[in-house]
Amino acid sequence: MDLITAAVILAWIVLVLLAFALAGVLRQIRDIQATLQGHRTGLVPQRQLPGTILPTGDKNLSLVLLVDEGCAVCAEVTPVFAELAAAHQGDIMFTLLSAAHSDKFSAVEGVGYLADSVGYHILDPGWRPAVALVDRDGEILLAEPAGSEAALRSVVDRVTDTRTRAR
């Protein structure tokens, strides 16, 4: 290996490490923003899910798709999420969740839509889109990437299959 190749590899390793460091800093900034917003608006304490995300009525679980206005993949998987919600109308509540109101996502038929920055921050695993499964007590049972139709279908199939076998 010559010196140029070694330098290029080292530079890429440094770039990857810097990307991880930046992700950590952004996460800390979101923590601080959510805490400050919660104190200003009198919202629930940090790390306690708002009741609007929790399953209601005869629903025992809430499957939440975290979406972002600027996320192109979010826009691609949202119709699939709505289709899956229509197909699996059991004891699972399907909800689209964004940090800020979005006309693009609020207009989706067949699923509930919620703009809640505190809940979004609590459920946020650090990637978009993500799918999270929450029970009535607010415990987060699952948080996975939903970056493709196949990934989203896989999560929903696993969750609904588990619920069917548990009955």
mmCIF file of C-alpha atoms in Angstrom:
data_model
loop_
_atom_site.group_PDB
_atom_site.id
_atom_site.type_symbol
_atom_site.label_atom_id
_atom_site.label_comp_id
_atom_site.label_asym_id
_atom_site.label_seq_id
_atom_site.Cartn_x
_atom_site.Cartn_y
_atom_site.Cartn_z
ATOM 1 C CA MET A 1 0.000 0.000 0.000
ATOM 2 C CA ASP A 2 1.449 3.326 -0.974
ATOM 3 C CA LEU A 3 1.329 6.518 1.067
ATOM 4 C CA ILE A 4 -1.535 8.130 -0.917
ATOM 5 C CA THR A 5 -3.798 5.100 -0.459
ATOM 6 C CA ALA A 6 -3.083 5.000 3.271
ATOM 7 C CA ALA A 7 -3.830 8.729 3.569
ATOM 8 C CA VAL A 8 -7.137 8.369 1.721
ATOM 9 C CA ILE A 9 -8.216 5.451 3.941
ATOM 10 C CA LEU A 10 -7.238 7.376 7.061
ATOM 11 C CA ALA A 11 -9.166 10.429 5.823
ATOM 12 C CA TRP A 12 -12.311 8.336 5.292
ATOM 13 C CA ILE A 13 -12.025 6.834 8.760
ATOM 14 C CA VAL A 14 -11.742 10.332 10.238
ATOM 15 C CA LEU A 15 -14.804 11.468 8.238
ATOM 16 C CA VAL A 16 -16.875 8.540 9.520
ATOM 17 C CA LEU A 17 -15.846 9.280 13.108
ATOM 18 C CA LEU A 18 -16.731 12.955 12.644
ATOM 19 C CA ALA A 19 -20.146 11.976 11.271
ATOM 20 C CA PHE A 20 -20.826 9.897 14.392
ATOM 21 C CA ALA A 21 -19.687 12.761 16.612
ATOM 22 C CA LEU A 22 -21.976 15.183 14.762
ATOM 23 C CA ALA A 23 -24.911 12.798 15.182
ATOM 24 C CA GLY A 24 -24.254 12.700 18.921
ATOM 25 C CA VAL A 25 -24.095 16.491 19.154
ATOM 26 C CA LEU A 26 -27.349 16.829 17.196
ATOM 27 C CA ARG A 27 -29.022 14.348 19.548
ATOM 28 C CA GLN A 28 -27.884 16.395 22.555
ATOM 29 C CA ILE A 29 -29.215 19.581 20.949
ATOM 30 C CA ARG A 30 -32.604 17.876 20.422
ATOM 31 C CA ASP A 31 -32.567 16.784 24.088
ATOM 32 C CA ILE A 32 -31.986 20.351 25.202
ATOM 33 C CA GLN A 33 -34.638 21.750 22.824
ATOM 34 C CA ALA A 34 -37.262 19.257 23.993
ATOM 35 C CA THR A 35 -36.466 19.966 27.628
ATOM 36 C CA LEU A 36 -36.694 23.716 27.115
ATOM 37 C CA GLN A 37 -39.897 23.456 25.120
ATOM 38 C CA GLY A 38 -41.430 21.208 27.760
ATOM 39 C CA HIS A 39 -40.620 23.725 30.496
ATOM 40 C CA ARG A 40 -41.983 26.642 28.450
ATOM 41 C CA THR A 41 -45.259 24.993 27.506
ATOM 42 C CA GLY A 42 -45.873 22.999 30.672
ATOM 43 C CA LEU A 43 -45.760 19.719 28.777
ATOM 44 C CA VAL A 44 -44.998 16.357 30.329
ATOM 45 C CA PRO A 45 -41.559 15.719 31.817
ATOM 46 C CA GLN A 46 -38.817 14.510 29.518
ATOM 47 C CA ARG A 47 -38.896 10.778 28.698
ATOM 48 C CA GLN A 48 -42.591 10.339 29.534
ATOM 49 C CA LEU A 49 -44.640 9.707 26.404
ATOM 50 C CA PRO A 50 -47.626 11.989 25.882
ATOM 51 C CA GLY A 51 -50.975 10.210 26.165
ATOM 52 C CA THR A 52 -51.816 11.141 22.578
ATOM 53 C CA ILE A 53 -49.277 8.574 21.350
ATOM 54 C CA LEU A 54 -50.487 5.802 23.626
ATOM 55 C CA PRO A 55 -53.129 3.365 22.362
ATOM 56 C CA THR A 56 -56.707 4.309 23.159
ATOM 57 C CA GLY A 57 -60.053 2.543 23.350
ATOM 58 C CA ASP A 58 -59.867 -1.139 22.536
ATOM 59 C CA LYS A 59 -56.344 -0.825 21.134
ATOM 60 C CA ASN A 60 -53.511 -2.358 23.172
ATOM 61 C CA LEU A 61 -50.529 -1.242 21.113
ATOM 62 C CA SER A 62 -49.617 1.810 19.109
ATOM 63 C CA LEU A 63 -47.457 1.440 16.002
ATOM 64 C CA VAL A 64 -45.946 4.839 15.275
ATOM 65 C CA LEU A 65 -44.202 5.876 12.061
ATOM 66 C CA LEU A 66 -41.861 8.807 12.716
ATOM 67 C CA VAL A 67 -41.734 11.049 9.669
ATOM 68 C CA ASP A 68 -40.071 14.326 8.769
ATOM 69 C CA GLU A 69 -41.165 16.961 6.256
ATOM 70 C CA GLY A 70 -37.788 17.022 4.510
ATOM 71 C CA CYS A 71 -37.453 13.237 4.286
ATOM 72 C CA ALA A 72 -38.109 11.839 0.797
ATOM 73 C CA VAL A 73 -38.110 8.233 2.038
ATOM 74 C CA CYS A 74 -40.742 9.161 4.648
ATOM 75 C CA ALA A 75 -43.044 10.307 1.848
ATOM 76 C CA GLU A 76 -42.464 7.006 0.018
ATOM 77 C CA VAL A 77 -43.271 4.688 2.942
ATOM 78 C CA THR A 78 -46.218 6.663 4.341
ATOM 79 C CA PRO A 79 -48.768 5.302 1.812
ATOM 80 C CA VAL A 80 -47.521 1.780 2.571
ATOM 81 C CA PHE A 81 -48.032 2.445 6.288
ATOM 82 C CA ALA A 82 -51.607 3.599 5.586
ATOM 83 C CA GLU A 83 -52.222 0.477 3.483
ATOM 84 C CA LEU A 84 -50.906 -1.744 6.284
ATOM 85 C CA ALA A 85 -53.074 0.096 8.818
ATOM 86 C CA ALA A 86 -56.159 -0.658 6.740
ATOM 87 C CA ALA A 87 -55.168 -4.314 6.437
ATOM 88 C CA HIS A 88 -54.415 -4.806 10.146
ATOM 89 C CA GLN A 89 -57.299 -3.220 12.014
ATOM 90 C CA GLY A 90 -56.984 -5.336 15.145
ATOM 91 C CA ASP A 91 -55.879 -4.149 18.534
ATOM 92 C CA ILE A 92 -53.072 -1.979 17.127
ATOM 93 C CA MET A 93 -53.422 1.767 16.652
ATOM 94 C CA PHE A 94 -51.475 3.165 13.646
ATOM 95 C CA THR A 95 -50.174 6.725 13.963
ATOM 96 C CA LEU A 96 -47.995 9.024 11.866
ATOM 97 C CA LEU A 97 -45.883 11.238 14.116
ATOM 98 C CA SER A 98 -43.902 14.329 13.156
ATOM 99 C CA ALA A 99 -42.114 16.928 15.244
ATOM 100 C CA ALA A 100 -43.899 19.830 13.547
ATOM 101 C CA HIS A 101 -47.180 20.013 11.637
ATOM 102 C CA SER A 102 -46.914 18.871 8.046
ATOM 103 C CA ASP A 103 -49.711 19.207 5.489
ATOM 104 C CA LYS A 104 -48.069 16.420 3.503
ATOM 105 C CA PHE A 105 -48.550 13.876 6.307
ATOM 106 C CA SER A 106 -51.735 15.200 7.914
ATOM 107 C CA ALA A 107 -53.601 14.525 4.643
ATOM 108 C CA VAL A 108 -52.808 10.782 4.649
ATOM 109 C CA GLU A 109 -56.027 8.753 4.839
ATOM 110 C CA GLY A 110 -56.437 5.703 7.054
ATOM 111 C CA VAL A 111 -54.029 6.536 9.879
ATOM 112 C CA GLY A 112 -54.031 9.010 12.698
ATOM 113 C CA TYR A 113 -51.660 11.957 12.408
ATOM 114 C CA LEU A 114 -50.010 13.728 15.297
ATOM 115 C CA ALA A 115 -47.537 16.617 15.398
ATOM 116 C CA ASP A 116 -45.871 16.390 18.802
ATOM 117 C CA SER A 117 -42.256 17.466 19.231
ATOM 118 C CA VAL A 118 -41.885 15.995 22.721
ATOM 119 C CA GLY A 119 -43.265 12.576 21.789
ATOM 120 C CA TYR A 120 -41.273 12.639 18.575
ATOM 121 C CA HIS A 121 -38.081 13.362 20.446
ATOM 122 C CA ILE A 122 -38.699 10.603 22.995
ATOM 123 C CA LEU A 123 -39.369 7.992 20.312
ATOM 124 C CA ASP A 124 -36.654 9.293 17.976
ATOM 125 C CA PRO A 125 -34.008 6.574 17.464
ATOM 126 C CA GLY A 126 -31.913 8.916 15.307
ATOM 127 C CA TRP A 127 -32.941 7.970 11.778
ATOM 128 C CA ARG A 128 -35.854 8.706 9.434
ATOM 129 C CA PRO A 129 -38.229 7.148 8.883
ATOM 130 C CA ALA A 130 -38.490 4.954 11.944
ATOM 131 C CA VAL A 131 -41.256 2.784 13.300
ATOM 132 C CA ALA A 132 -41.865 2.349 17.027
ATOM 133 C CA LEU A 133 -44.210 0.082 18.949
ATOM 134 C CA VAL A 134 -45.599 1.436 22.219
ATOM 135 C CA ASP A 135 -47.849 -0.273 24.772
ATOM 136 C CA ARG A 136 -50.539 1.265 26.995
ATOM 137 C CA ASP A 137 -47.996 1.963 29.762
ATOM 138 C CA GLY A 138 -45.818 4.010 27.407
ATOM 139 C CA GLU A 139 -43.106 1.375 27.205
ATOM 140 C CA ILE A 140 -41.300 1.413 23.876
ATOM 141 C CA LEU A 141 -41.276 -2.221 22.779
ATOM 142 C CA LEU A 142 -39.608 -1.714 19.419
ATOM 143 C CA ALA A 143 -37.825 0.992 17.447
ATOM 144 C CA GLU A 144 -36.507 0.115 14.000
ATOM 145 C CA PRO A 145 -35.667 1.774 10.704
ATOM 146 C CA ALA A 146 -38.486 1.867 8.162
ATOM 147 C CA GLY A 147 -36.445 3.040 5.210
ATOM 148 C CA SER A 148 -38.157 0.879 2.625
ATOM 149 C CA GLU A 149 -41.480 -0.752 1.910
ATOM 150 C CA ALA A 150 -39.972 -4.174 2.659
ATOM 151 C CA ALA A 151 -38.579 -3.061 6.036
ATOM 152 C CA LEU A 152 -41.894 -1.503 7.055
ATOM 153 C CA ARG A 153 -43.902 -4.557 5.960
ATOM 154 C CA SER A 154 -41.500 -6.809 7.848
ATOM 155 C CA VAL A 155 -41.982 -4.902 11.109
ATOM 156 C CA VAL A 156 -45.771 -4.794 10.770
ATOM 157 C CA ASP A 157 -45.908 -8.490 9.860
ATOM 158 C CA ARG A 158 -43.782 -9.413 12.893
ATOM 159 C CA VAL A 159 -45.902 -7.286 15.231
ATOM 160 C CA THR A 160 -49.250 -8.506 13.918
ATOM 161 C CA ASP A 161 -48.054 -12.129 13.753
ATOM 162 C CA THR A 162 -46.905 -11.948 17.381
ATOM 163 C CA ARG A 163 -50.243 -10.417 18.424
ATOM 164 C CA THR A 164 -52.180 -13.136 16.556
ATOM 165 C CA ARG A 165 -50.201 -15.940 18.207
ATOM 166 C CA ALA A 166 -50.607 -14.332 21.671
ATOM 167 C CA ARG A 167 -54.420 -14.454 21.518
#
